[in-house]
Amino acid sequence: MAAAAPSPLTGVGWAAGPEAVPPGWTAITVTAEGAPAVVGKGFGHRGGGWYLCVRPAAAQPPPCPVVTDVLVLSERSPQPPGYTRAPEFPEPRTGVSRRKRLLVKLEQPSEAAAVLELQLSSKGKVLPLYTKIGEMGGFAIWCKKGPVGPQPSPRTRPLSTGMEKLSLQPPRYGPPLHPAPKAAPIPNPCLTPPGSTASQPWTEFPSPSTPSSSPSSALAPLQFWPT
């Protein structure tokens, strides 16, 4: 299942005040440090200054072009192909700055990165995860880019037949092990009394004090020869 992608911007412009922001647009009224973000105050504008404003993709019905890049160039620099000057609301005037201009590039949504957010800060401030576009009216302008299309979910590779047979258990060779049958007890002849019906008969041995009647059974005396 695809994850929802962040909403890109579909417009970047200037407003002569928070009340001059057109419907669907949002003015950036404070900087990253929390200070008032009034840009270009005093440059041919009778009000309090200019405010950078943006329009998210949710404010326009799809499909609509998205902002893929923002540039800050001097008035003497040639305008790159595909870029347009940021509009001014409620109507174009002398501009935010007499020396610099803000250019915007709009393209149809694709897998390429688009501008997701703009921020203003003081010139000496560094914003992590943001790219510095340039400086205008005493402020630094930062942007954050990201993919436009839905993010694909990580795919799981199917296991091969050999991998499916792998197990974390140690291998066991031979047939399954079963408990060995219990052996029948073997009777002890020394503990079996005479006349018992045990499997082994009782054997009587002659007394050592009784001489044998057979002459062949007599033992010859031992003889020792001198060496």
Tab-separated table of N, CA, C and O in Angstrom, residues 132-203:
chain	number	residue	atom	x	y	z
A	132	LYS	N	19.014	26.826	1.064
A	132	LYS	CA	18.956	28.281	0.975
A	132	LYS	C	18.819	28.710	-0.484
A	132	LYS	O	19.629	28.336	-1.341
A	133	ILE	N	17.785	29.501	-0.758
A	133	ILE	CA	17.541	29.989	-2.112
A	133	ILE	C	18.339	31.260	-2.374
A	133	ILE	O	18.942	31.431	-3.430
A	134	GLY	N	18.336	32.154	-1.423
A	134	GLY	CA	19.023	33.425	-1.570
A	134	GLY	C	18.578	34.381	-0.471
A	134	GLY	O	17.957	33.974	0.516
A	135	GLU	N	18.874	35.652	-0.662
A	135	GLU	CA	18.537	36.683	0.318
A	135	GLU	C	17.797	37.828	-0.375
A	135	GLU	O	18.167	38.235	-1.472
A	136	MET	N	16.776	38.316	0.317
A	136	MET	CA	16.003	39.458	-0.182
A	136	MET	C	15.493	40.267	1.003
A	136	MET	O	14.984	39.691	1.978
A	137	GLY	N	15.626	41.599	0.917
A	137	GLY	CA	15.064	42.477	1.930
A	137	GLY	C	15.557	42.226	3.332
A	137	GLY	O	14.811	42.391	4.303
A	138	GLY	N	16.807	41.788	3.485
A	138	GLY	CA	17.365	41.535	4.803
A	138	GLY	C	17.043	40.168	5.381
A	138	GLY	O	17.361	39.905	6.547
A	139	PHE	N	16.424	39.281	4.606
A	139	PHE	CA	16.071	37.939	5.077
A	139	PHE	C	16.682	36.889	4.145
A	139	PHE	O	16.927	37.139	2.961
A	140	ALA	N	16.900	35.719	4.695
A	140	ALA	CA	17.297	34.556	3.907
A	140	ALA	C	16.056	33.710	3.620
A	140	ALA	O	15.223	33.510	4.502
A	141	ILE	N	15.939	33.239	2.390
A	141	ILE	CA	14.794	32.435	1.976
A	141	ILE	C	15.254	30.992	1.834
A	141	ILE	O	16.252	30.706	1.156
A	142	TRP	N	14.521	30.077	2.472
A	142	TRP	CA	14.852	28.653	2.483
A	142	TRP	C	13.690	27.853	1.909
A	142	TRP	O	12.528	28.247	2.044
A	143	CYS	N	14.010	26.739	1.295
A	143	CYS	CA	12.969	25.849	0.761
A	143	CYS	C	13.295	24.411	1.129
A	143	CYS	O	14.458	24.044	1.337
A	144	LYS	N	12.253	23.625	1.215
A	144	LYS	CA	12.373	22.184	1.449
A	144	LYS	C	11.708	21.465	0.282
A	144	LYS	O	10.566	21.744	-0.062
A	145	LYS	N	12.442	20.524	-0.310
A	145	LYS	CA	11.942	19.770	-1.458
A	145	LYS	C	11.720	18.306	-1.073
A	145	LYS	O	12.323	17.789	-0.132
A	146	GLY	N	10.856	17.679	-1.852
A	146	GLY	CA	10.563	16.269	-1.634
A	146	GLY	C	9.833	15.685	-2.821
A	146	GLY	O	9.398	16.414	-3.728
A	147	PRO	N	9.683	14.372	-2.866
A	147	PRO	CA	8.988	13.732	-3.989
A	147	PRO	C	7.511	14.085	-3.990
A	147	PRO	O	6.902	14.321	-2.950
A	148	VAL	N	6.935	14.102	-5.198
A	148	VAL	CA	5.525	14.475	-5.358
A	148	VAL	C	4.638	13.246	-5.376
A	148	VAL	O	3.594	13.192	-4.730
A	149	GLY	N	5.027	12.227	-6.145
A	149	GLY	CA	4.188	11.048	-6.307
A	149	GLY	C	4.114	10.236	-5.036
A	149	GLY	O	4.861	10.448	-4.080
A	150	PRO	N	3.190	9.261	-4.978
A	150	PRO	CA	3.067	8.395	-3.796
A	150	PRO	C	4.300	7.537	-3.617
A	150	PRO	O	4.898	7.067	-4.578
A	151	GLN	N	4.668	7.361	-2.384
A	151	GLN	CA	5.845	6.576	-2.059
A	151	GLN	C	5.490	5.093	-2.060
A	151	GLN	O	4.576	4.664	-1.357
A	152	PRO	N	6.187	4.302	-2.877
A	152	PRO	CA	5.864	2.870	-2.911
A	152	PRO	C	6.254	2.192	-1.613
A	152	PRO	O	7.245	2.544	-0.980
A	153	SER	N	5.444	1.233	-1.240
A	153	SER	CA	5.741	0.455	-0.037
A	153	SER	C	6.890	-0.505	-0.331
A	153	SER	O	7.071	-0.951	-1.470
A	154	PRO	N	7.680	-0.822	0.660
A	154	PRO	CA	8.773	-1.774	0.426
A	154	PRO	C	8.235	-3.137	0.031
A	154	PRO	O	7.328	-3.680	0.651
A	155	ARG	N	8.801	-3.683	-1.039
A	155	ARG	CA	8.353	-4.980	-1.547
A	155	ARG	C	9.095	-6.110	-0.844
A	155	ARG	O	10.291	-6.028	-0.585
A	156	THR	N	8.356	-7.153	-0.581
A	156	THR	CA	8.949	-8.347	0.015
A	156	THR	C	9.218	-9.361	-1.078
A	156	THR	O	8.321	-9.712	-1.846
A	157	ARG	N	10.443	-9.810	-1.164
A	157	ARG	CA	10.811	-10.778	-2.195
A	157	ARG	C	10.332	-12.164	-1.783
A	157	ARG	O	10.506	-12.581	-0.637
A	158	PRO	N	9.722	-12.914	-2.729
A	158	PRO	CA	9.281	-14.273	-2.384
A	158	PRO	C	10.471	-15.178	-2.117
A	158	PRO	O	11.514	-15.084	-2.762
A	159	LEU	N	10.313	-16.056	-1.169
A	159	LEU	CA	11.372	-16.985	-0.816
A	159	LEU	C	11.429	-18.128	-1.812
A	159	LEU	O	10.392	-18.621	-2.284
A	160	SER	N	12.620	-18.529	-2.171
A	160	SER	CA	12.778	-19.671	-3.047
A	160	SER	C	12.495	-20.963	-2.279
A	160	SER	O	12.336	-20.977	-1.058
A	161	THR	N	12.451	-22.050	-3.045
A	161	THR	CA	12.170	-23.344	-2.412
A	161	THR	C	13.255	-23.721	-1.416
A	161	THR	O	12.982	-24.248	-0.339
A	162	GLY	N	14.510	-23.416	-1.762
A	162	GLY	CA	15.594	-23.724	-0.848
A	162	GLY	C	15.550	-22.901	0.423
A	162	GLY	O	15.846	-23.390	1.504
A	163	MET	N	15.152	-21.616	0.274
A	163	MET	CA	15.079	-20.768	1.461
A	163	MET	C	13.930	-21.178	2.365
A	163	MET	O	14.009	-21.058	3.579
A	164	GLU	N	12.815	-21.630	1.790
A	164	GLU	CA	11.683	-22.045	2.602
A	164	GLU	C	12.019	-23.263	3.450
A	164	GLU	O	11.436	-23.464	4.520
A	165	LYS	N	12.961	-24.099	2.975
A	165	LYS	CA	13.305	-25.309	3.711
A	165	LYS	C	14.294	-25.029	4.846
A	165	LYS	O	14.562	-25.909	5.656
A	166	LEU	N	14.861	-23.844	4.847
A	166	LEU	CA	15.802	-23.510	5.909
A	166	LEU	C	15.072	-23.366	7.234
A	166	LEU	O	13.951	-22.898	7.288
A	167	SER	N	15.744	-23.771	8.278
A	167	SER	CA	15.155	-23.695	9.611
A	167	SER	C	16.218	-23.244	10.584
A	167	SER	O	17.419	-23.483	10.394
A	168	LEU	N	15.774	-22.593	11.636
A	168	LEU	CA	16.688	-22.183	12.692
A	168	LEU	C	17.022	-23.313	13.644
A	168	LEU	O	17.920	-23.177	14.481
A	169	GLN	N	16.294	-24.435	13.543
A	169	GLN	CA	16.561	-25.576	14.411
A	169	GLN	C	17.776	-26.343	13.891
A	169	GLN	O	18.012	-26.417	12.685
A	170	PRO	N	18.600	-26.926	14.775
A	170	PRO	CA	19.753	-27.707	14.304
A	170	PRO	C	19.299	-28.935	13.537
A	170	PRO	O	18.234	-29.498	13.805
A	171	PRO	N	20.062	-29.347	12.518
A	171	PRO	CA	19.652	-30.524	11.718
A	171	PRO	C	19.675	-31.793	12.546
A	171	PRO	O	20.488	-31.967	13.453
A	172	ARG	N	18.791	-32.736	12.220
A	172	ARG	CA	18.716	-34.034	12.899
A	172	ARG	C	18.705	-35.117	11.836
A	172	ARG	O	17.871	-35.091	10.918
A	173	TYR	N	19.668	-35.997	11.913
A	173	TYR	CA	19.834	-37.034	10.915
A	173	TYR	C	19.191	-38.339	11.404
A	173	TYR	O	19.146	-38.611	12.599
A	174	GLY	N	18.750	-39.157	10.468
A	174	GLY	CA	18.156	-40.440	10.802
A	174	GLY	C	16.678	-40.323	11.121
A	174	GLY	O	16.088	-39.242	11.075
A	175	PRO	N	16.052	-41.448	11.436
A	175	PRO	CA	14.616	-41.438	11.752
A	175	PRO	C	14.354	-40.704	13.053
A	175	PRO	O	15.261	-40.450	13.843
A	176	PRO	N	13.124	-40.362	13.301
A	176	PRO	CA	12.797	-39.678	14.573
A	176	PRO	C	13.140	-40.543	15.772
A	176	PRO	O	13.019	-41.772	15.743
A	177	LEU	N	13.596	-39.887	16.794
A	177	LEU	CA	13.980	-40.603	18.007
A	177	LEU	C	12.752	-40.948	18.830
A	177	LEU	O	11.874	-40.111	19.035
A	178	HIS	N	12.694	-42.252	19.294
A	178	HIS	CA	11.598	-42.734	20.141
A	178	HIS	C	12.201	-43.328	21.409
A	178	HIS	O	13.332	-43.852	21.388
A	179	PRO	N	11.497	-43.322	22.485
A	179	PRO	CA	12.044	-43.936	23.711
A	179	PRO	C	12.235	-45.438	23.560
A	179	PRO	O	11.375	-46.141	23.010
A	180	ALA	N	13.390	-45.931	23.983
A	180	ALA	CA	13.707	-47.358	23.857
A	180	ALA	C	12.816	-48.178	24.783
A	180	ALA	O	12.494	-47.743	25.893
A	181	PRO	N	12.385	-49.388	24.332
A	181	PRO	CA	11.535	-50.229	25.214
A	181	PRO	C	12.326	-50.717	26.426
A	181	PRO	O	13.531	-50.938	26.371
A	182	LYS	N	11.623	-50.866	27.506
A	182	LYS	CA	12.256	-51.321	28.736
A	182	LYS	C	12.555	-52.814	28.654
A	182	LYS	O	11.706	-53.615	28.263
A	183	ALA	N	13.810	-53.189	29.006
A	183	ALA	CA	14.225	-54.601	28.982
A	183	ALA	C	13.677	-55.341	30.205
A	183	ALA	O	13.511	-54.758	31.276
A	184	ALA	N	13.404	-56.662	30.013
A	184	ALA	CA	12.894	-57.488	31.117
A	184	ALA	C	13.992	-57.676	32.157
A	184	ALA	O	15.167	-57.828	31.815
A	185	PRO	N	13.666	-57.664	33.432
A	185	PRO	CA	14.706	-57.842	34.468
A	185	PRO	C	15.313	-59.233	34.424
A	185	PRO	O	14.629	-60.228	34.198
A	186	ILE	N	16.640	-59.313	34.617
A	186	ILE	CA	17.368	-60.600	34.617
A	186	ILE	C	17.496	-61.060	36.065
A	186	ILE	O	18.014	-60.327	36.907
A	187	PRO	N	17.020	-62.280	36.367
A	187	PRO	CA	17.111	-62.756	37.764
A	187	PRO	C	18.552	-63.023	38.168
A	187	PRO	O	19.371	-63.447	37.366
A	188	ASN	N	18.837	-62.762	39.401
A	188	ASN	CA	20.170	-63.008	39.952
A	188	ASN	C	20.196	-64.405	40.570
A	188	ASN	O	19.433	-64.693	41.503
A	189	PRO	N	21.050	-65.327	40.057
A	189	PRO	CA	21.059	-66.697	40.617
A	189	PRO	C	21.507	-66.747	42.064
A	189	PRO	O	21.162	-67.654	42.792
A	190	CYS	N	22.258	-65.771	42.491
A	190	CYS	CA	22.705	-65.791	43.882
A	190	CYS	C	21.578	-65.489	44.840
A	190	CYS	O	21.671	-65.784	46.034
A	191	LEU	N	20.535	-64.796	44.321
A	191	LEU	CA	19.405	-64.451	45.179
A	191	LEU	C	18.230	-65.387	44.995
A	191	LEU	O	17.205	-65.220	45.653
A	192	THR	N	18.347	-66.374	44.098
A	192	THR	CA	17.228	-67.299	43.851
A	192	THR	C	17.361	-68.511	44.771
A	192	THR	O	18.390	-69.198	44.729
A	193	PRO	N	16.427	-68.801	45.619
A	193	PRO	CA	16.551	-69.945	46.556
A	193	PRO	C	16.387	-71.266	45.839
A	193	PRO	O	15.841	-71.317	44.735
A	194	PRO	N	16.901	-72.376	46.475
A	194	PRO	CA	16.729	-73.705	45.851
A	194	PRO	C	15.259	-74.076	45.763
A	194	PRO	O	14.455	-73.725	46.617
A	195	GLY	N	14.935	-74.832	44.724
A	195	GLY	CA	13.563	-75.266	44.518
A	195	GLY	C	12.677	-74.216	43.915
A	195	GLY	O	11.477	-74.424	43.785
A	196	SER	N	13.247	-73.029	43.542
A	196	SER	CA	12.430	-71.967	42.941
A	196	SER	C	12.215	-72.255	41.486
A	196	SER	O	12.982	-72.977	40.836
A	197	THR	N	11.149	-71.710	40.907
A	197	THR	CA	10.809	-71.928	39.488
A	197	THR	C	11.400	-70.849	38.616
A	197	THR	O	10.811	-70.415	37.628
A	198	ALA	N	12.558	-70.323	38.973
A	198	ALA	CA	13.184	-69.278	38.175
A	198	ALA	C	13.679	-69.859	36.886
A	198	ALA	O	13.809	-71.074	36.720
A	199	SER	N	14.016	-68.971	35.963
A	199	SER	CA	14.428	-69.429	34.634
A	199	SER	C	15.784	-70.096	34.689
A	199	SER	O	16.087	-70.913	33.837
A	200	GLN	N	16.643	-69.770	35.648
A	200	GLN	CA	17.941	-70.397	35.758
A	200	GLN	C	17.915	-71.390	36.937
A	200	GLN	O	17.526	-71.015	38.044
A	201	PRO	N	18.337	-72.651	36.728
A	201	PRO	CA	18.309	-73.657	37.824
A	201	PRO	C	19.359	-73.362	38.868
A	201	PRO	O	20.345	-72.695	38.607
A	202	TRP	N	19.099	-73.895	40.053
A	202	TRP	CA	20.026	-73.759	41.175
A	202	TRP	C	21.098	-74.819	41.038
A	202	TRP	O	20.832	-75.996	40.873
A	203	THR	N	22.366	-74.456	41.097
A	203	THR	CA	23.499	-75.378	40.912
A	203	THR	C	24.223	-75.532	42.229
A	203	THR	O	24.587	-74.523	42.852
